[in-house]
CSV table of C-alpha atoms in Angstrom, one decimal:
chain,number,residue,atom,x,y,z
A,22,SER,CA,-11.6,-53.0,-62.1
A,23,ALA,CA,-10.5,-54.1,-65.8
A,24,VAL,CA,-8.7,-57.2,-66.2
A,25,ILE,CA,-5.5,-56.5,-68.1
A,26,SER,CA,-3.3,-59.0,-69.9
A,27,GLN,CA,0.1,-58.4,-71.9
A,28,LYS,CA,1.7,-60.7,-74.3
A,29,PRO,CA,4.6,-61.7,-74.3
A,30,SER,CA,5.0,-62.3,-70.7
A,31,ARG,CA,8.6,-62.5,-71.2
A,32,ASP,CA,11.3,-62.6,-74.3
A,33,ILE,CA,14.8,-62.9,-75.0
A,34,CYS,CA,15.9,-60.8,-78.3
A,35,GLN,CA,18.9,-60.0,-80.2
A,36,ARG,CA,20.4,-56.3,-80.5
A,37,GLY,CA,19.2,-54.6,-83.6
A,38,THR,CA,15.6,-56.4,-83.6
A,39,SER,CA,12.5,-55.2,-82.7
A,40,LEU,CA,9.7,-56.4,-80.2
A,41,THR,CA,5.9,-55.5,-80.3
A,42,ILE,CA,4.2,-56.0,-76.9
A,43,GLN,CA,0.4,-56.0,-76.7
A,44,CYS,CA,-1.9,-54.7,-74.0
A,45,GLN,CA,-5.5,-56.1,-74.1
A,46,VAL,CA,-8.4,-55.0,-71.3
A,47,ASP,CA,-11.5,-56.7,-71.2
A,48,SER,CA,-13.3,-53.6,-71.2
A,49,GLN,CA,-13.5,-50.3,-73.0
A,50,VAL,CA,-11.0,-47.7,-71.1
A,51,THR,CA,-10.2,-43.9,-72.3
A,52,MET,CA,-6.7,-43.9,-71.0
A,53,MET,CA,-3.9,-46.3,-71.6
A,54,PHE,CA,-0.3,-45.9,-70.9
A,55,TRP,CA,3.0,-47.5,-71.2
A,56,TYR,CA,5.8,-47.5,-68.7
A,57,ARG,CA,9.3,-49.0,-68.4
A,58,GLN,CA,10.7,-50.4,-65.3
A,59,GLN,CA,14.5,-50.9,-65.5
A,60,PRO,CA,16.0,-53.5,-63.3
A,61,GLY,CA,15.7,-52.5,-59.6
A,62,GLN,CA,14.1,-49.3,-60.6
A,63,SER,CA,10.9,-47.2,-60.5
A,64,LEU,CA,8.3,-46.7,-63.1
A,65,THR,CA,8.9,-44.3,-65.8
A,66,LEU,CA,6.1,-43.3,-68.3
A,67,ILE,CA,6.9,-43.8,-71.9
A,68,ALA,CA,3.9,-42.4,-73.5
A,69,THR,CA,0.1,-42.3,-73.4
A,70,ALA,CA,-1.5,-44.3,-76.1
A,71,ASN,CA,-4.6,-42.5,-77.5
A,72,GLN,CA,-7.3,-43.7,-79.3
A,73,GLY,CA,-7.3,-42.5,-83.0
A,74,SER,CA,-4.5,-40.4,-83.1
A,75,GLU,CA,-0.9,-40.3,-82.3
A,76,ALA,CA,0.5,-41.2,-78.8
A,77,THR,CA,1.8,-38.4,-76.4
A,78,TYR,CA,5.8,-39.2,-75.6
A,79,GLU,CA,7.3,-38.2,-72.4
A,80,SER,CA,10.6,-36.6,-72.7
A,81,GLY,CA,13.2,-38.8,-73.4
A,82,PHE,CA,11.0,-41.1,-75.5
A,83,VAL,CA,10.7,-40.8,-79.4
A,84,ILE,CA,8.1,-42.4,-81.6
A,85,ASP,CA,10.9,-43.8,-83.9
A,86,LYS,CA,12.2,-45.9,-81.0
A,87,PHE,CA,8.8,-46.9,-79.3
A,88,PRO,CA,5.9,-46.6,-81.9
A,89,ILE,CA,2.6,-46.9,-80.2
A,90,SER,CA,-0.5,-48.0,-81.7
A,91,ARG,CA,-4.2,-48.0,-80.2
A,92,PRO,CA,-6.7,-49.0,-82.8
A,93,ASN,CA,-9.5,-49.2,-80.4
A,94,LEU,CA,-10.6,-48.8,-76.6
A,95,THR,CA,-9.3,-52.1,-75.1
A,96,PHE,CA,-6.1,-52.6,-76.9
A,97,SER,CA,-2.5,-51.3,-77.7
A,98,THR,CA,0.7,-52.1,-78.9
A,99,LEU,CA,4.3,-50.9,-78.0
A,100,THR,CA,7.0,-51.6,-80.2
A,101,VAL,CA,10.7,-51.7,-79.0
A,102,SER,CA,12.8,-50.9,-82.0
A,103,ASN,CA,16.2,-51.6,-82.9
A,104,MET,CA,17.1,-52.9,-79.3
A,105,SER,CA,20.0,-52.5,-77.5
A,106,PRO,CA,21.0,-54.4,-74.2
A,107,GLU,CA,20.0,-51.0,-72.4
A,108,ASP,CA,16.4,-51.6,-73.4
A,109,SER,CA,16.3,-54.8,-71.1
A,110,SER,CA,13.5,-53.6,-68.7
A,111,ILE,CA,9.7,-54.5,-67.6
A,112,TYR,CA,7.2,-52.8,-70.1
A,113,LEU,CA,4.1,-52.4,-68.3
A,114,CYS,CA,0.7,-51.1,-69.7
A,115,SER,CA,-1.7,-49.3,-67.3
A,116,VAL,CA,-5.4,-48.4,-67.8
A,117,ASP,CA,-7.6,-45.5,-66.0
A,118,PHE,CA,-10.2,-47.2,-63.5
A,119,LEU,CA,-13.6,-47.5,-65.0
A,120,GLY,CA,-12.6,-46.2,-68.1
A,121,LEU,CA,-14.1,-42.8,-67.2
A,122,GLY,CA,-10.9,-40.5,-68.4
A,123,THR,CA,-11.5,-38.4,-65.5
A,124,GLN,CA,-10.1,-40.7,-62.8
A,125,GLU,CA,-6.4,-40.7,-62.0
A,126,THR,CA,-6.5,-44.5,-60.6
A,127,GLN,CA,-4.0,-46.6,-62.7
A,128,TYR,CA,-4.3,-50.4,-63.0
A,129,PHE,CA,-1.4,-52.1,-64.3
A,130,GLY,CA,-0.8,-55.1,-66.5
A,131,PRO,CA,1.3,-58.0,-65.8
A,132,GLY,CA,4.3,-56.6,-67.7
A,133,THR,CA,6.7,-57.9,-70.3
A,134,ARG,CA,10.0,-58.8,-69.2
A,135,LEU,CA,12.4,-58.0,-72.2
A,136,LEU,CA,16.1,-59.3,-72.3
A,137,VAL,CA,18.3,-58.0,-75.0
A,138,LEU,CA,21.5,-59.9,-75.7
B,7,GLY,CA,7.2,-31.5,-64.2
B,8,GLU,CA,6.2,-33.4,-61.2
B,9,ASN,CA,9.2,-34.6,-58.8
B,10,VAL,CA,8.7,-37.1,-56.1
B,11,GLU,CA,11.0,-37.9,-53.6
B,12,GLN,CA,10.4,-41.1,-51.7
B,13,HIS,CA,12.5,-42.2,-48.1
B,14,PRO,CA,13.8,-44.4,-46.8
B,15,SER,CA,14.7,-46.5,-49.8
B,16,THR,CA,14.9,-49.6,-47.3
B,17,LEU,CA,13.2,-50.2,-44.4
B,18,SER,CA,13.5,-53.6,-42.1
B,19,VAL,CA,11.0,-54.1,-39.6
B,20,GLN,CA,10.2,-56.5,-37.0
B,21,GLU,CA,6.9,-58.5,-37.5
B,22,GLY,CA,4.1,-56.6,-35.4
B,23,ASP,CA,5.9,-53.2,-35.6
B,24,SER,CA,4.8,-50.6,-37.8
B,25,ALA,CA,6.4,-49.1,-41.0
B,26,VAL,CA,6.3,-45.6,-42.2
B,27,ILE,CA,7.5,-44.4,-45.6
B,28,LYS,CA,7.5,-41.0,-46.7
B,29,CYS,CA,7.3,-38.8,-50.0
B,30,THR,CA,7.5,-35.2,-51.0
B,31,TYR,CA,6.2,-33.8,-54.2
B,32,SER,CA,7.3,-30.5,-55.9
B,33,ASP,CA,4.3,-29.3,-57.9
B,34,SER,CA,1.8,-27.9,-55.9
B,35,ALA,CA,-0.9,-28.5,-58.4
B,36,SER,CA,-0.8,-32.2,-57.6
B,37,ASN,CA,-4.1,-33.6,-56.2
B,38,TYR,CA,-3.9,-37.4,-56.4
B,39,PHE,CA,-1.4,-39.6,-54.5
B,40,PRO,CA,-1.7,-43.1,-55.0
B,41,TRP,CA,0.5,-45.8,-53.3
B,42,TYR,CA,1.7,-49.0,-55.1
B,43,LYS,CA,3.0,-52.3,-53.7
B,44,GLN,CA,4.9,-54.6,-55.8
B,45,GLU,CA,6.1,-57.9,-54.8
B,46,LEU,CA,8.9,-59.7,-56.6
B,47,GLY,CA,8.3,-60.6,-60.1
B,48,LYS,CA,4.6,-59.2,-60.0
B,49,ARG,CA,2.7,-56.1,-61.1
B,50,PRO,CA,2.5,-52.9,-59.3
B,51,GLN,CA,-0.7,-53.1,-57.0
B,52,LEU,CA,-2.7,-50.2,-56.0
B,53,ILE,CA,-3.0,-50.3,-52.2
B,54,ILE,CA,-4.4,-47.2,-51.2
B,55,ASP,CA,-4.5,-43.4,-52.5
B,56,ILE,CA,-5.7,-40.0,-51.2
B,57,ARG,CA,-7.1,-36.9,-52.8
B,58,SER,CA,-5.8,-33.2,-52.1
B,59,ASN,CA,-9.1,-32.7,-50.3
B,60,VAL,CA,-8.4,-35.1,-47.8
B,61,GLY,CA,-5.8,-35.0,-44.8
B,62,GLU,CA,-5.7,-39.0,-44.0
B,63,LYS,CA,-7.5,-42.3,-45.3
B,64,LYS,CA,-7.2,-45.6,-43.5
B,65,ASP,CA,-8.0,-49.1,-44.8
B,66,GLN,CA,-7.6,-51.9,-42.1
B,67,ARG,CA,-3.8,-51.5,-41.3
B,68,ILE,CA,-2.8,-49.3,-43.9
B,69,ALA,CA,-3.2,-45.6,-43.7
B,70,VAL,CA,-1.9,-42.6,-45.9
B,71,THR,CA,-1.8,-39.1,-44.5
B,72,LEU,CA,-1.3,-35.8,-46.9
B,73,ASN,CA,0.0,-32.5,-46.0
B,74,LYS,CA,-0.5,-30.3,-48.7
B,75,THR,CA,1.3,-27.3,-47.1
B,76,ALA,CA,4.6,-29.0,-46.7
B,77,LYS,CA,3.6,-31.1,-50.0
B,78,HIS,CA,4.4,-34.4,-48.2
B,79,PHE,CA,2.4,-37.5,-47.8
B,80,SER,CA,3.4,-40.7,-45.9
B,81,LEU,CA,2.4,-44.6,-45.8
B,82,HIS,CA,1.5,-46.1,-42.4
B,83,ILE,CA,1.6,-49.6,-42.1
B,84,THR,CA,0.8,-51.1,-38.8
B,85,GLU,CA,1.2,-54.7,-37.4
B,86,THR,CA,3.4,-55.6,-40.2
B,87,GLN,CA,3.1,-59.3,-41.5
B,88,PRO,CA,5.6,-61.4,-43.5
B,89,GLU,CA,3.3,-60.8,-46.7
B,90,ASP,CA,3.9,-57.0,-46.2
B,91,SER,CA,7.4,-57.6,-47.6
B,92,ALA,CA,7.6,-56.0,-50.7
B,93,VAL,CA,8.6,-52.7,-52.9
B,94,TYR,CA,6.1,-49.9,-52.2
B,95,PHE,CA,6.0,-46.7,-54.4
B,96,CYS,CA,4.5,-43.4,-54.2
B,97,ALA,CA,3.1,-41.6,-56.8
B,98,ALA,CA,1.8,-38.1,-57.6
B,99,THR,CA,-0.3,-36.4,-60.4
B,100,ASN,CA,-2.5,-33.2,-61.1
B,101,ASP,CA,-3.8,-34.8,-64.2
B,102,TYR,CA,-3.3,-38.4,-65.6
B,103,LYS,CA,0.2,-38.7,-65.7
B,104,LEU,CA,1.7,-40.2,-62.7
B,105,SER,CA,5.1,-39.4,-61.6
B,106,PHE,CA,6.6,-42.2,-59.2
B,107,GLY,CA,8.9,-42.1,-56.2
B,108,ALA,CA,12.1,-44.4,-56.3
B,109,GLY,CA,10.4,-47.1,-54.1
B,110,THR,CA,11.1,-48.4,-50.7
B,111,THR,CA,12.1,-52.1,-50.2
B,112,VAL,CA,10.2,-53.2,-47.1
B,113,THR,CA,11.5,-56.3,-45.5
B,114,VAL,CA,9.2,-57.8,-42.5
B,115,ARG,CA,11.5,-60.1,-40.1
B,116,ALA,CA,9.8,-62.7,-38.5
């Protein structure tokens, strides 16, 4: 499986500011995803990060709030914009196993713990 | 979209006993069902998965069963140990988008 890292691991931010989270994989993968896990809750898919094209967002998530970049097959960023306390969550990236693009198996990064004051 | 329900939300078992977590899904087209274990402060880790062409899969003390007709699947942990204490999530998909259940907090009592 791939080694997935995220930066920062945690942050405390003021409301109204923005934070960019990085996800780095040690091998090329086709599919990269961003999830949100609110405190004590399950995982919710925010969007699929597409290399070379705009991300595909799930219902309830919009590009203006969560802009995503995917400049290559090993890296993606998620920005949480104009933050409010309701954005306090763990943000996780995940990638498909072996990078084949046809496998559903996903492996998660360590997550970024965000607290918005 | 896919809707996954998971029960129970909490489960307390005596060490050595078995634990069973059940999930139902709504989309009959779903064909892949992974289970993740998340320890406190850590990332979700895949522990076992099953595809719709298989009814049961076992890996040491962990097994998963799938009933496509009833659209439900279950996780079975035998001979539970303290290190099995964690939150367990089931998920389902018919493409690459995973829909997760709400999670089950398992506590193994020594």
